[in-house]
């Protein structure tokens, strides 16, 4: 019980919200609230100051946080060791921002090591890198470039950003779209934390383009469906646009390449499964 309560404390302290912590832990909000209250009442401490919509750490909570973080990292190390000891078997946990590059690696990995289970979760760049740092996955594929001494990085591939529009949209008649032509059109955009969104906003800002109303949609699949219904236009990676007669894919002025990277914590680079996957990524890396 104490381990679960400390995990709840750690996640609430990190996120400043019981609601967000519950979502991250896969628990209900009342369960997380009860765990925090039990911890405080059992040891007669106040771990959070409760005021407004966000919780803030008390002095006791601030002193406790690094100790809990160290404990949870040790627990993760033990679980990781047990999962990867002995023969090359167990489960490789992967987080990725998109399936396009990672699934080719997973296919080859499974052909070489069919006895190994593989799990893949999809999220935005911020989410997958957080999962790696929290030891919830073993490797993470993201389009966000990180210069971090704690991480090993490999390039998986790159793709240009393009404009996806419905074939009946006024811009569909163009082959190459100048950025000023986007002004006034409804832009379908990912949630904060998405690298594609950051690149899109920087591209339009540098060109001083004032686009129309934003429609924020939290997944690339939903954005594609919205484009298919001619709700708006979207700047996305070329590989993310499905082959569909209703869609047009247009090149954009000054469009950057979006690069996909594979990350692993340096401290785990020699563990059997991550090492095998990193080696495969190096082997299959683009020339």
PDB file of C-alpha atoms in Angstrom:
ATOM      1  CA  UNK A   1       0.000   0.000   0.000  1.00  0.00           C
ATOM      2  CA  UNK A   2       2.772   2.445   0.875  1.00  0.00           C
ATOM      3  CA  UNK A   3       4.347   1.981  -2.555  1.00  0.00           C
ATOM      4  CA  UNK A   4       1.052   2.837  -4.290  1.00  0.00           C
ATOM      5  CA  UNK A   5       0.534   5.873  -2.069  1.00  0.00           C
ATOM      6  CA  UNK A   6       4.069   7.113  -2.723  1.00  0.00           C
ATOM      7  CA  UNK A   7       3.547   6.698  -6.465  1.00  0.00           C
ATOM      8  CA  UNK A   8       0.366   8.761  -6.193  1.00  0.00           C
ATOM      9  CA  UNK A   9       2.232  11.429  -4.199  1.00  0.00           C
ATOM     10  CA  UNK A  10       5.059  11.541  -6.761  1.00  0.00           C
ATOM     11  CA  UNK A  11       2.750  11.895  -9.757  1.00  0.00           C
ATOM     12  CA  UNK A  12       0.584  14.576  -8.113  1.00  0.00           C
ATOM     13  CA  UNK A  13       3.732  16.463  -7.091  1.00  0.00           C
ATOM     14  CA  UNK A  14       5.052  16.290 -10.658  1.00  0.00           C
ATOM     15  CA  UNK A  15       1.840  17.308 -12.379  1.00  0.00           C
ATOM     16  CA  UNK A  16       0.306  19.568  -9.729  1.00  0.00           C
ATOM     17  CA  UNK A  17      -3.087  17.993 -10.328  1.00  0.00           C
ATOM     18  CA  UNK A  18      -4.909  14.969  -8.936  1.00  0.00           C
ATOM     19  CA  UNK A  19      -6.926  14.686 -12.152  1.00  0.00           C
ATOM     20  CA  UNK A  20      -3.818  14.525 -14.354  1.00  0.00           C
ATOM     21  CA  UNK A  21      -2.049  12.190 -11.934  1.00  0.00           C
ATOM     22  CA  UNK A  22      -5.019   9.801 -11.901  1.00  0.00           C
ATOM     23  CA  UNK A  23      -5.037   9.715 -15.704  1.00  0.00           C
ATOM     24  CA  UNK A  24      -1.298   9.021 -15.807  1.00  0.00           C
ATOM     25  CA  UNK A  25      -1.570   6.237 -13.229  1.00  0.00           C
ATOM     26  CA  UNK A  26      -4.668   4.689 -14.768  1.00  0.00           C
ATOM     27  CA  UNK A  27      -6.643   5.216 -11.565  1.00  0.00           C
ATOM     28  CA  UNK A  28      -9.794   7.081 -10.633  1.00  0.00           C
ATOM     29  CA  UNK A  29      -9.518  10.577  -9.185  1.00  0.00           C
ATOM     30  CA  UNK A  30     -11.118   9.550  -5.848  1.00  0.00           C
ATOM     31  CA  UNK A  31      -8.597   6.693  -5.524  1.00  0.00           C
ATOM     32  CA  UNK A  32      -5.627   9.050  -5.893  1.00  0.00           C
ATOM     33  CA  UNK A  33      -7.213  11.547  -3.477  1.00  0.00           C
ATOM     34  CA  UNK A  34      -7.710   8.776  -0.906  1.00  0.00           C
ATOM     35  CA  UNK A  35      -4.121   7.566  -1.316  1.00  0.00           C
ATOM     36  CA  UNK A  36      -2.750  11.057  -0.656  1.00  0.00           C
ATOM     37  CA  UNK A  37      -5.027  11.583   2.351  1.00  0.00           C
ATOM     38  CA  UNK A  38      -4.117   8.173   3.784  1.00  0.00           C
ATOM     39  CA  UNK A  39      -0.427   8.996   3.501  1.00  0.00           C
ATOM     40  CA  UNK A  40      -0.883  12.346   5.224  1.00  0.00           C
ATOM     41  CA  UNK A  41      -3.126  11.042   8.008  1.00  0.00           C
ATOM     42  CA  UNK A  42      -1.084   7.899   8.700  1.00  0.00           C
ATOM     43  CA  UNK A  43       2.100   9.924   9.275  1.00  0.00           C
ATOM     44  CA  UNK A  44       0.509  13.190  10.478  1.00  0.00           C
ATOM     45  CA  UNK A  45       2.110  15.295   7.741  1.00  0.00           C
ATOM     46  CA  UNK A  46       0.808  17.875   5.297  1.00  0.00           C
ATOM     47  CA  UNK A  47       2.327  17.118   1.894  1.00  0.00           C
ATOM     48  CA  UNK A  48       0.388  19.649  -0.196  1.00  0.00           C
ATOM     49  CA  UNK A  49      -1.020  23.118   0.234  1.00  0.00           C
ATOM     50  CA  UNK A  50      -4.528  23.095  -1.158  1.00  0.00           C
ATOM     51  CA  UNK A  51      -5.566  26.396  -2.679  1.00  0.00           C
ATOM     52  CA  UNK A  52      -7.135  27.179  -6.017  1.00  0.00           C
ATOM     53  CA  UNK A  53      -7.169  24.573  -8.784  1.00  0.00           C
ATOM     54  CA  UNK A  54      -3.524  23.511  -8.464  1.00  0.00           C
ATOM     55  CA  UNK A  55      -1.882  21.742  -5.554  1.00  0.00           C
ATOM     56  CA  UNK A  56       1.513  22.965  -4.383  1.00  0.00           C
ATOM     57  CA  UNK A  57       4.045  21.045  -2.328  1.00  0.00           C
ATOM     58  CA  UNK A  58       4.407  21.841   1.355  1.00  0.00           C
ATOM     59  CA  UNK A  59       7.844  22.037   2.952  1.00  0.00           C
ATOM     60  CA  UNK A  60       7.508  18.398   4.036  1.00  0.00           C
ATOM     61  CA  UNK A  61       6.393  17.395   0.563  1.00  0.00           C
ATOM     62  CA  UNK A  62       9.345  19.187  -1.017  1.00  0.00           C
ATOM     63  CA  UNK A  63      11.795  17.295   1.202  1.00  0.00           C
ATOM     64  CA  UNK A  64      10.048  13.985   0.577  1.00  0.00           C
ATOM     65  CA  UNK A  65       9.891  14.266  -3.233  1.00  0.00           C
ATOM     66  CA  UNK A  66      13.564  13.477  -4.097  1.00  0.00           C
ATOM     67  CA  UNK A  67      13.533  10.498  -1.723  1.00  0.00           C
ATOM     68  CA  UNK A  68      10.403   9.083  -3.365  1.00  0.00           C
ATOM     69  CA  UNK A  69      11.838   9.680  -6.827  1.00  0.00           C
ATOM     70  CA  UNK A  70      14.969   7.732  -5.903  1.00  0.00           C
ATOM     71  CA  UNK A  71      12.869   4.918  -4.440  1.00  0.00           C
ATOM     72  CA  UNK A  72      10.682   4.635  -7.553  1.00  0.00           C
ATOM     73  CA  UNK A  73      13.730   4.629  -9.824  1.00  0.00           C
ATOM     74  CA  UNK A  74      15.201   1.776  -7.762  1.00  0.00           C
ATOM     75  CA  UNK A  75      11.924  -0.107  -8.063  1.00  0.00           C
ATOM     76  CA  UNK A  76      11.954   0.432 -11.820  1.00  0.00           C
ATOM     77  CA  UNK A  77      15.559  -0.780 -11.994  1.00  0.00           C
ATOM     78  CA  UNK A  78      14.663  -3.976 -10.128  1.00  0.00           C
ATOM     79  CA  UNK A  79      11.644  -4.626 -12.371  1.00  0.00           C
ATOM     80  CA  UNK A  80      13.742  -3.910 -15.462  1.00  0.00           C
ATOM     81  CA  UNK A  81      16.506  -6.265 -14.295  1.00  0.00           C
ATOM     82  CA  UNK A  82      14.088  -9.092 -13.615  1.00  0.00           C
ATOM     83  CA  UNK A  83      12.315  -8.565 -16.922  1.00  0.00           C
ATOM     84  CA  UNK A  84      15.554  -8.653 -18.909  1.00  0.00           C
ATOM     85  CA  UNK A  85      17.627 -11.240 -17.027  1.00  0.00           C
ATOM     86  CA  UNK A  86      18.354 -14.747 -18.230  1.00  0.00           C
ATOM     87  CA  UNK A  87      17.649 -15.567 -21.861  1.00  0.00           C
ATOM     88  CA  UNK A  88      16.692 -12.979 -24.460  1.00  0.00           C
ATOM     89  CA  UNK A  89      13.024 -12.908 -23.603  1.00  0.00           C
ATOM     90  CA  UNK A  90      10.569 -10.701 -21.780  1.00  0.00           C
ATOM     91  CA  UNK A  91       8.808  -7.559 -22.995  1.00  0.00           C
ATOM     92  CA  UNK A  92      10.200  -4.573 -24.852  1.00  0.00           C
ATOM     93  CA  UNK A  93       8.088  -1.481 -24.144  1.00  0.00           C
ATOM     94  CA  UNK A  94       8.074   1.209 -26.832  1.00  0.00           C
ATOM     95  CA  UNK A  95       6.476   4.649 -26.977  1.00  0.00           C
ATOM     96  CA  UNK A  96       6.265   6.460 -30.312  1.00  0.00           C
ATOM     97  CA  UNK A  97       4.750   9.590 -31.796  1.00  0.00           C
ATOM     98  CA  UNK A  98       3.807   7.780 -35.017  1.00  0.00           C
ATOM     99  CA  UNK A  99       3.762   4.167 -36.226  1.00  0.00           C
ATOM    100  CA  UNK A 100       5.445   4.678 -39.613  1.00  0.00           C
ATOM    101  CA  UNK A 101       9.113   4.214 -38.763  1.00  0.00           C
ATOM    102  CA  UNK A 102       8.811   2.221 -35.566  1.00  0.00           C
ATOM    103  CA  UNK A 103       6.618  -0.558 -36.963  1.00  0.00           C
ATOM    104  CA  UNK A 104       9.187  -1.515 -39.618  1.00  0.00           C
ATOM    105  CA  UNK A 105      11.697  -1.939 -36.792  1.00  0.00           C
ATOM    106  CA  UNK A 106       9.196  -3.888 -34.687  1.00  0.00           C
ATOM    107  CA  UNK A 107       8.484  -6.249 -37.592  1.00  0.00           C
ATOM    108  CA  UNK A 108      12.175  -7.095 -38.080  1.00  0.00           C
ATOM    109  CA  UNK A 109      12.761  -7.267 -34.313  1.00  0.00           C
ATOM    110  CA  UNK A 110       9.931  -9.784 -33.905  1.00  0.00           C
ATOM    111  CA  UNK A 111      11.254 -11.876 -36.810  1.00  0.00           C
ATOM    112  CA  UNK A 112      14.647 -12.113 -35.112  1.00  0.00           C
ATOM    113  CA  UNK A 113      13.374 -12.536 -31.556  1.00  0.00           C
ATOM    114  CA  UNK A 114       9.908 -14.109 -31.844  1.00  0.00           C
ATOM    115  CA  UNK A 115       9.948 -15.133 -28.158  1.00  0.00           C
ATOM    116  CA  UNK A 116      10.015 -11.473 -27.047  1.00  0.00           C
ATOM    117  CA  UNK A 117       6.752  -9.644 -26.395  1.00  0.00           C
ATOM    118  CA  UNK A 118       6.535  -6.062 -27.667  1.00  0.00           C
ATOM    119  CA  UNK A 119       4.156  -3.318 -26.586  1.00  0.00           C
ATOM    120  CA  UNK A 120       3.804  -0.029 -28.459  1.00  0.00           C
ATOM    121  CA  UNK A 121       1.968   3.021 -27.139  1.00  0.00           C
ATOM    122  CA  UNK A 122       1.332   6.119 -29.242  1.00  0.00           C
ATOM    123  CA  UNK A 123       1.369   9.710 -27.958  1.00  0.00           C
ATOM    124  CA  UNK A 124       2.778  13.119 -28.741  1.00  0.00           C
ATOM    125  CA  UNK A 125       6.467  13.944 -28.318  1.00  0.00           C
ATOM    126  CA  UNK A 126       6.069  15.251 -24.783  1.00  0.00           C
ATOM    127  CA  UNK A 127       4.127  12.191 -23.657  1.00  0.00           C
ATOM    128  CA  UNK A 128       6.486   9.568 -25.088  1.00  0.00           C
ATOM    129  CA  UNK A 129       9.612  11.259 -23.724  1.00  0.00           C
ATOM    130  CA  UNK A 130       7.997  11.580 -20.289  1.00  0.00           C
ATOM    131  CA  UNK A 131       7.229   7.844 -20.413  1.00  0.00           C
ATOM    132  CA  UNK A 132      10.901   7.138 -21.122  1.00  0.00           C
ATOM    133  CA  UNK A 133      12.129   9.394 -18.307  1.00  0.00           C
ATOM    134  CA  UNK A 134       9.614   7.811 -15.907  1.00  0.00           C
ATOM    135  CA  UNK A 135      10.856   4.283 -16.785  1.00  0.00           C
ATOM    136  CA  UNK A 136       7.438   3.326 -18.126  1.00  0.00           C
ATOM    137  CA  UNK A 137       8.936   2.389 -21.506  1.00  0.00           C
ATOM    138  CA  UNK A 138      12.368   1.160 -22.592  1.00  0.00           C
ATOM    139  CA  UNK A 139      12.776   3.152 -25.813  1.00  0.00           C
ATOM    140  CA  UNK A 140      10.910   6.111 -27.270  1.00  0.00           C
ATOM    141  CA  UNK A 141      10.551   7.360 -30.847  1.00  0.00           C
ATOM    142  CA  UNK A 142       9.929  11.092 -31.132  1.00  0.00           C
ATOM    143  CA  UNK A 143      10.313  13.892 -33.649  1.00  0.00           C
ATOM    144  CA  UNK A 144      11.544  16.219 -30.894  1.00  0.00           C
ATOM    145  CA  UNK A 145      15.305  16.809 -30.960  1.00  0.00           C
ATOM    146  CA  UNK A 146      16.741  16.553 -27.449  1.00  0.00           C
ATOM    147  CA  UNK A 147      20.337  17.307 -26.479  1.00  0.00           C
ATOM    148  CA  UNK A 148      20.410  15.417 -23.195  1.00  0.00           C
ATOM    149  CA  UNK A 149      23.490  13.705 -21.784  1.00  0.00           C
ATOM    150  CA  UNK A 150      21.270  11.051 -20.178  1.00  0.00           C
ATOM    151  CA  UNK A 151      19.996   9.794 -23.540  1.00  0.00           C
ATOM    152  CA  UNK A 152      21.209   7.748 -26.499  1.00  0.00           C
ATOM    153  CA  UNK A 153      19.766   9.018 -29.793  1.00  0.00           C
ATOM    154  CA  UNK A 154      19.425   7.360 -33.206  1.00  0.00           C
ATOM    155  CA  UNK A 155      17.886   8.780 -36.402  1.00  0.00           C
ATOM    156  CA  UNK A 156      15.026   6.654 -37.757  1.00  0.00           C
ATOM    157  CA  UNK A 157      14.165   8.746 -40.809  1.00  0.00           C
ATOM    158  CA  UNK A 158      12.809  12.074 -41.996  1.00  0.00           C
ATOM    159  CA  UNK A 159       9.806  13.381 -43.864  1.00  0.00           C
ATOM    160  CA  UNK A 160       8.799  16.795 -45.252  1.00  0.00           C
ATOM    161  CA  UNK A 161       5.847  18.683 -43.842  1.00  0.00           C
ATOM    162  CA  UNK A 162       3.090  19.017 -46.443  1.00  0.00           C
ATOM    163  CA  UNK A 163      -0.369  20.549 -46.642  1.00  0.00           C
ATOM    164  CA  UNK A 164      -3.307  18.123 -46.621  1.00  0.00           C
ATOM    165  CA  UNK A 165      -6.580  19.479 -48.038  1.00  0.00           C
ATOM    166  CA  UNK A 166      -9.864  18.094 -49.295  1.00  0.00           C
ATOM    167  CA  UNK A 167     -10.028  17.894 -53.094  1.00  0.00           C
ATOM    168  CA  UNK A 168     -12.894  20.448 -53.061  1.00  0.00           C
ATOM    169  CA  UNK A 169     -10.957  22.979 -50.987  1.00  0.00           C
ATOM    170  CA  UNK A 170      -9.945  26.188 -52.830  1.00  0.00           C
ATOM    171  CA  UNK A 171      -6.242  25.438 -52.244  1.00  0.00           C
ATOM    172  CA  UNK A 172      -6.534  22.018 -53.891  1.00  0.00           C
ATOM    173  CA  UNK A 173      -5.995  23.573 -57.326  1.00  0.00           C
ATOM    174  CA  UNK A 174      -2.408  24.482 -56.390  1.00  0.00           C
ATOM    175  CA  UNK A 175       0.588  22.178 -56.667  1.00  0.00           C
ATOM    176  CA  UNK A 176       2.896  24.283 -54.479  1.00  0.00           C
ATOM    177  CA  UNK A 177       1.417  26.512 -51.788  1.00  0.00           C
ATOM    178  CA  UNK A 178       3.022  29.818 -50.764  1.00  0.00           C
ATOM    179  CA  UNK A 179       2.618  30.379 -47.041  1.00  0.00           C
ATOM    180  CA  UNK A 180       0.626  33.589 -47.476  1.00  0.00           C
ATOM    181  CA  UNK A 181      -2.041  31.538 -49.293  1.00  0.00           C
ATOM    182  CA  UNK A 182      -2.880  29.885 -45.945  1.00  0.00           C
ATOM    183  CA  UNK A 183      -4.104  33.166 -44.454  1.00  0.00           C
ATOM    184  CA  UNK A 184      -7.722  33.050 -43.317  1.00  0.00           C
ATOM    185  CA  UNK A 185      -8.197  29.288 -43.682  1.00  0.00           C
ATOM    186  CA  UNK A 186      -9.207  27.077 -40.756  1.00  0.00           C
ATOM    187  CA  UNK A 187      -6.106  25.247 -39.562  1.00  0.00           C
ATOM    188  CA  UNK A 188      -6.433  21.810 -37.970  1.00  0.00           C
ATOM    189  CA  UNK A 189      -3.657  21.446 -35.427  1.00  0.00           C
ATOM    190  CA  UNK A 190      -2.429  18.959 -32.833  1.00  0.00           C
ATOM    191  CA  UNK A 191      -2.444  19.537 -29.067  1.00  0.00           C
ATOM    192  CA  UNK A 192       0.398  21.333 -27.220  1.00  0.00           C
ATOM    193  CA  UNK A 193       3.380  18.997 -26.852  1.00  0.00           C
ATOM    194  CA  UNK A 194       3.243  17.928 -30.504  1.00  0.00           C
ATOM    195  CA  UNK A 195       6.415  18.612 -32.511  1.00  0.00           C
ATOM    196  CA  UNK A 196       4.363  18.989 -35.692  1.00  0.00           C
ATOM    197  CA  UNK A 197       2.361  21.749 -34.022  1.00  0.00           C
ATOM    198  CA  UNK A 198       5.515  23.526 -32.837  1.00  0.00           C
ATOM    199  CA  UNK A 199       7.044  23.389 -36.331  1.00  0.00           C
ATOM    200  CA  UNK A 200       3.806  24.624 -37.913  1.00  0.00           C
ATOM    201  CA  UNK A 201       3.480  27.563 -35.544  1.00  0.00           C
ATOM    202  CA  UNK A 202       7.142  28.536 -36.040  1.00  0.00           C
ATOM    203  CA  UNK A 203       6.844  28.279 -39.841  1.00  0.00           C
ATOM    204  CA  UNK A 204       3.788  30.539 -40.008  1.00  0.00           C
ATOM    205  CA  UNK A 205       5.137  32.967 -37.425  1.00  0.00           C
ATOM    206  CA  UNK A 206       8.411  33.416 -39.336  1.00  0.00           C
ATOM    207  CA  UNK A 207       6.422  34.129 -42.488  1.00  0.00           C
ATOM    208  CA  UNK A 208       4.083  36.547 -40.618  1.00  0.00           C
ATOM    209  CA  UNK A 209       1.068  34.580 -41.825  1.00  0.00           C
ATOM    210  CA  UNK A 210      -2.165  35.144 -39.922  1.00  0.00           C
ATOM    211  CA  UNK A 211      -4.226  31.994 -40.350  1.00  0.00           C
ATOM    212  CA  UNK A 212      -7.918  31.618 -39.627  1.00  0.00           C
ATOM    213  CA  UNK A 213      -9.478  30.014 -36.549  1.00  0.00           C
ATOM    214  CA  UNK A 214      -7.586  27.101 -35.036  1.00  0.00           C
ATOM    215  CA  UNK A 215      -9.291  23.764 -34.526  1.00  0.00           C
ATOM    216  CA  UNK A 216      -7.247  21.744 -32.037  1.00  0.00           C
ATOM    217  CA  UNK A 217      -7.624  17.968 -32.395  1.00  0.00           C
ATOM    218  CA  UNK A 218      -5.722  15.542 -30.197  1.00  0.00           C
ATOM    219  CA  UNK A 219      -4.752  12.834 -32.684  1.00  0.00           C
ATOM    220  CA  UNK A 220      -3.453  12.629 -36.245  1.00  0.00           C
ATOM    221  CA  UNK A 221      -6.188  10.119 -37.115  1.00  0.00           C
ATOM    222  CA  UNK A 222      -8.902  12.593 -36.107  1.00  0.00           C
ATOM    223  CA  UNK A 223      -7.180  15.366 -38.053  1.00  0.00           C
ATOM    224  CA  UNK A 224      -7.198  13.195 -41.177  1.00  0.00           C
ATOM    225  CA  UNK A 225     -10.903  12.508 -40.696  1.00  0.00           C
ATOM    226  CA  UNK A 226     -11.562  16.252 -40.308  1.00  0.00           C
ATOM    227  CA  UNK A 227      -9.678  17.005 -43.539  1.00  0.00           C
ATOM    228  CA  UNK A 228     -11.698  14.293 -45.300  1.00  0.00           C
ATOM    229  CA  UNK A 229     -14.849  16.170 -44.221  1.00  0.00           C
ATOM    230  CA  UNK A 230     -13.407  19.435 -45.534  1.00  0.00           C
ATOM    231  CA  UNK A 231     -13.565  21.012 -42.077  1.00  0.00           C
ATOM    232  CA  UNK A 232     -10.148  22.603 -42.490  1.00  0.00           C
ATOM    233  CA  UNK A 233      -6.584  22.144 -43.696  1.00  0.00           C
ATOM    234  CA  UNK A 234      -3.607  20.641 -41.900  1.00  0.00           C
ATOM    235  CA  UNK A 235       0.183  20.777 -42.090  1.00  0.00           C
ATOM    236  CA  UNK A 236       1.432  17.276 -41.330  1.00  0.00           C
ATOM    237  CA  UNK A 237       4.265  14.889 -42.170  1.00  0.00           C
ATOM    238  CA  UNK A 238       4.014  13.372 -45.658  1.00  0.00           C
ATOM    239  CA  UNK A 239       3.800   9.793 -44.359  1.00  0.00           C
ATOM    240  CA  UNK A 240       0.831  10.695 -42.168  1.00  0.00           C
ATOM    241  CA  UNK A 241      -1.405  11.456 -45.154  1.00  0.00           C
ATOM    242  CA  UNK A 242      -3.337   8.336 -46.219  1.00  0.00           C
ATOM    243  CA  UNK A 243      -3.911   7.443 -49.858  1.00  0.00           C
ATOM    244  CA  UNK A 244      -7.448   8.664 -50.468  1.00  0.00           C
ATOM    245  CA  UNK A 245      -9.023  10.113 -53.633  1.00  0.00           C
ATOM    246  CA  UNK A 246     -10.732  12.754 -51.496  1.00  0.00           C
ATOM    247  CA  UNK A 247      -7.396  14.238 -50.385  1.00  0.00           C
ATOM    248  CA  UNK A 248      -4.762  16.387 -52.055  1.00  0.00           C
ATOM    249  CA  UNK A 249      -1.218  16.566 -50.767  1.00  0.00           C
ATOM    250  CA  UNK A 250       0.494  19.858 -51.571  1.00  0.00           C
ATOM    251  CA  UNK A 251       4.069  20.993 -51.060  1.00  0.00           C
ATOM    252  CA  UNK A 252       4.543  24.113 -48.918  1.00  0.00           C
ATOM    253  CA  UNK A 253       6.923  27.010 -49.264  1.00  0.00           C
ATOM    254  CA  UNK A 254       9.961  26.627 -46.959  1.00  0.00           C
ATOM    255  CA  UNK A 255       8.569  23.409 -45.509  1.00  0.00           C
ATOM    256  CA  UNK A 256      10.978  21.874 -42.978  1.00  0.00           C
ATOM    257  CA  UNK A 257      11.834  18.204 -42.698  1.00  0.00           C
ATOM    258  CA  UNK A 258      10.474  16.489 -39.626  1.00  0.00           C
ATOM    259  CA  UNK A 259      13.015  13.974 -38.309  1.00  0.00           C
ATOM    260  CA  UNK A 260      12.096  10.950 -36.218  1.00  0.00           C
ATOM    261  CA  UNK A 261      14.551   9.934 -33.479  1.00  0.00           C
ATOM    262  CA  UNK A 262      14.848   6.859 -31.289  1.00  0.00           C
ATOM    263  CA  UNK A 263      15.822   7.516 -27.665  1.00  0.00           C
ATOM    264  CA  UNK A 264      17.002   5.266 -24.852  1.00  0.00           C
ATOM    265  CA  UNK A 265      18.348   6.081 -21.402  1.00  0.00           C
ATOM    266  CA  UNK A 266      22.140   5.647 -21.397  1.00  0.00           C
ATOM    267  CA  UNK A 267      21.962   3.672 -18.173  1.00  0.00           C
ATOM    268  CA  UNK A 268      19.907   1.040 -20.007  1.00  0.00           C
ATOM    269  CA  UNK A 269      21.648   0.976 -23.376  1.00  0.00           C
ATOM    270  CA  UNK A 270      23.398  -2.338 -22.573  1.00  0.00           C
ATOM    271  CA  UNK A 271      20.306  -4.181 -21.322  1.00  0.00           C
ATOM    272  CA  UNK A 272      19.510  -7.052 -23.673  1.00  0.00           C
ATOM    273  CA  UNK A 273      16.270  -5.911 -25.268  1.00  0.00           C
ATOM    274  CA  UNK A 274      16.937  -2.167 -25.615  1.00  0.00           C
ATOM    275  CA  UNK A 275      20.463  -2.948 -26.875  1.00  0.00           C
ATOM    276  CA  UNK A 276      19.070  -5.320 -29.491  1.00  0.00           C
ATOM    277  CA  UNK A 277      16.524  -2.745 -30.624  1.00  0.00           C
ATOM    278  CA  UNK A 278      19.098   0.078 -30.744  1.00  0.00           C
ATOM    279  CA  UNK A 279      21.411  -2.143 -32.770  1.00  0.00           C
ATOM    280  CA  UNK A 280      18.630  -2.908 -35.211  1.00  0.00           C
ATOM    281  CA  UNK A 281      17.801   0.802 -35.543  1.00  0.00           C
ATOM    282  CA  UNK A 282      21.459   1.507 -36.322  1.00  0.00           C
ATOM    283  CA  UNK A 283      21.483  -1.294 -38.889  1.00  0.00           C
ATOM    284  CA  UNK A 284      18.323  -0.049 -40.629  1.00  0.00           C
ATOM    285  CA  UNK A 285      19.179   3.659 -40.360  1.00  0.00           C
ATOM    286  CA  UNK A 286      18.859   5.701 -43.574  1.00  0.00           C
ATOM    287  CA  UNK A 287      22.119   6.205 -45.457  1.00  0.00           C
TER     288      UNK A 287
END
